[in-house]
Tab-separated table of C-alpha atoms in Angstrom:
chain	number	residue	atom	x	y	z
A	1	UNK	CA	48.117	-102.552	-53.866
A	2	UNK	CA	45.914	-101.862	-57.195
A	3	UNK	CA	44.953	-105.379	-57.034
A	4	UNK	CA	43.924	-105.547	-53.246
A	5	UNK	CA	41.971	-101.852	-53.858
A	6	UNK	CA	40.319	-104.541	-56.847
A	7	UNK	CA	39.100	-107.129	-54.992
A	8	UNK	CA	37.508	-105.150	-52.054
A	9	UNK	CA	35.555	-103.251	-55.371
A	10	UNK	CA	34.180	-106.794	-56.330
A	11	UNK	CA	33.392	-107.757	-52.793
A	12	UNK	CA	31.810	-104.470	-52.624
A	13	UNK	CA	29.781	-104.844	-55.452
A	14	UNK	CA	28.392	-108.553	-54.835
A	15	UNK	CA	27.375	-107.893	-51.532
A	16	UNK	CA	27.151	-103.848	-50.952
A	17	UNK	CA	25.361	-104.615	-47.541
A	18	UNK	CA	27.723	-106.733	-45.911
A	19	UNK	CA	29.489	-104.075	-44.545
A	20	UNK	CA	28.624	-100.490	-43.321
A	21	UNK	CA	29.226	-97.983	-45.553
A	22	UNK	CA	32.197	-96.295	-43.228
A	23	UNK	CA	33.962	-99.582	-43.219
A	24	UNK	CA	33.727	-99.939	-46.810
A	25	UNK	CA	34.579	-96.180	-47.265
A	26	UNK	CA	37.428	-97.005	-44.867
A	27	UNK	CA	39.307	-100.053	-46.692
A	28	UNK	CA	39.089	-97.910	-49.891
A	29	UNK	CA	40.583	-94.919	-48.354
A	30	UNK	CA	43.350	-97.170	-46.779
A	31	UNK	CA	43.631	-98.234	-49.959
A	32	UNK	CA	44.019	-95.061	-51.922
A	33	UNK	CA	46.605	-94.002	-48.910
A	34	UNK	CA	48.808	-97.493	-49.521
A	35	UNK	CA	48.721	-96.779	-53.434
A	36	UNK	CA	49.710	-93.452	-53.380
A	37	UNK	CA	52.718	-94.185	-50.764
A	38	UNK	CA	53.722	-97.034	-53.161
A	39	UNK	CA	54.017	-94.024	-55.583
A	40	UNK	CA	55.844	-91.835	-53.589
A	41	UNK	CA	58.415	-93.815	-51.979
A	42	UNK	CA	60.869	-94.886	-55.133
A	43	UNK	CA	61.372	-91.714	-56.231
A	44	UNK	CA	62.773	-91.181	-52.598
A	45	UNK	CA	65.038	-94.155	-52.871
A	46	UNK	CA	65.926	-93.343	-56.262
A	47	UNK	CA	67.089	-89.648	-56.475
A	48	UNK	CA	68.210	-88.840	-52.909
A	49	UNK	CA	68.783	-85.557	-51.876
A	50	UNK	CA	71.203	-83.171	-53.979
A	51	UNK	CA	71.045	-85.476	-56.991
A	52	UNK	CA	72.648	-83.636	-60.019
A	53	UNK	CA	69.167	-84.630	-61.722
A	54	UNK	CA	67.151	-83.423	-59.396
A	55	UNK	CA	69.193	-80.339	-58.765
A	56	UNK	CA	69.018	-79.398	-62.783
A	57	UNK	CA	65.537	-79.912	-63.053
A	58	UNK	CA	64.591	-77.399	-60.163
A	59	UNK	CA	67.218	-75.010	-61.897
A	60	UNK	CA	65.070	-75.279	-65.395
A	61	UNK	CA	61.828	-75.058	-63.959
A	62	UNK	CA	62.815	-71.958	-62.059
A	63	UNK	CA	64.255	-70.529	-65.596
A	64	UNK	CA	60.952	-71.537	-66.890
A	65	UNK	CA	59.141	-69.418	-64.585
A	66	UNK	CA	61.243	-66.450	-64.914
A	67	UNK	CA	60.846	-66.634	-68.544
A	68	UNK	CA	56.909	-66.449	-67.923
A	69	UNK	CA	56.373	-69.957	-68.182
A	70	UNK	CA	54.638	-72.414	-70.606
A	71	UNK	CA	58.616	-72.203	-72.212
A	72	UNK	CA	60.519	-75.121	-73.275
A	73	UNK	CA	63.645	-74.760	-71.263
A	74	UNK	CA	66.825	-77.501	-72.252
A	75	UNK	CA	69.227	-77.808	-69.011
A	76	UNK	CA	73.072	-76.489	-69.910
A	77	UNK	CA	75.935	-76.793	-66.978
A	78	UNK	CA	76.287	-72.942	-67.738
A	79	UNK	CA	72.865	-72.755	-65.503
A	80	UNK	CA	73.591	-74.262	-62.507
């Protein structure tokens, strides 16, 4: 996706009148959109729902914020 959102920036830039501005506005935006589901979807596929790793990170960040944050917080079984 990084690449593609690469080559319509060169294409842009030799020729910046090719195109209307909202259809050049539009492929970028499509292209921020595409990159930033490619982000999102592993960790999805990775850590489903109710993964112990998931599950003990929520448990220390919530510790963290009781503790009135910016706290370094290591995760024990005796939390959960």
């Amino acid at each position: 996706m990084t690449l593609a959102r690469i080559v319509l920036h060169a294409a842009y830039l030799r020729a910046p009148g090719l195109l209307p501005p909202l259809r050049w506005e539009g492929g970028f935006a499509l292209g921020a959109f595409g990159a930033g589901a490619l982000w999102a979807v592993p960790p999805m596929l990775f850590f489903p729902e109710g993964d112990p790793l998931l599950r003990n990170a929520d448990v220390a960040m919530y510790r963290d914020k009781q503790q009135g944050r910016n706290a370094c917080l290591f995760y024990s079984g005796s939390q959960g």
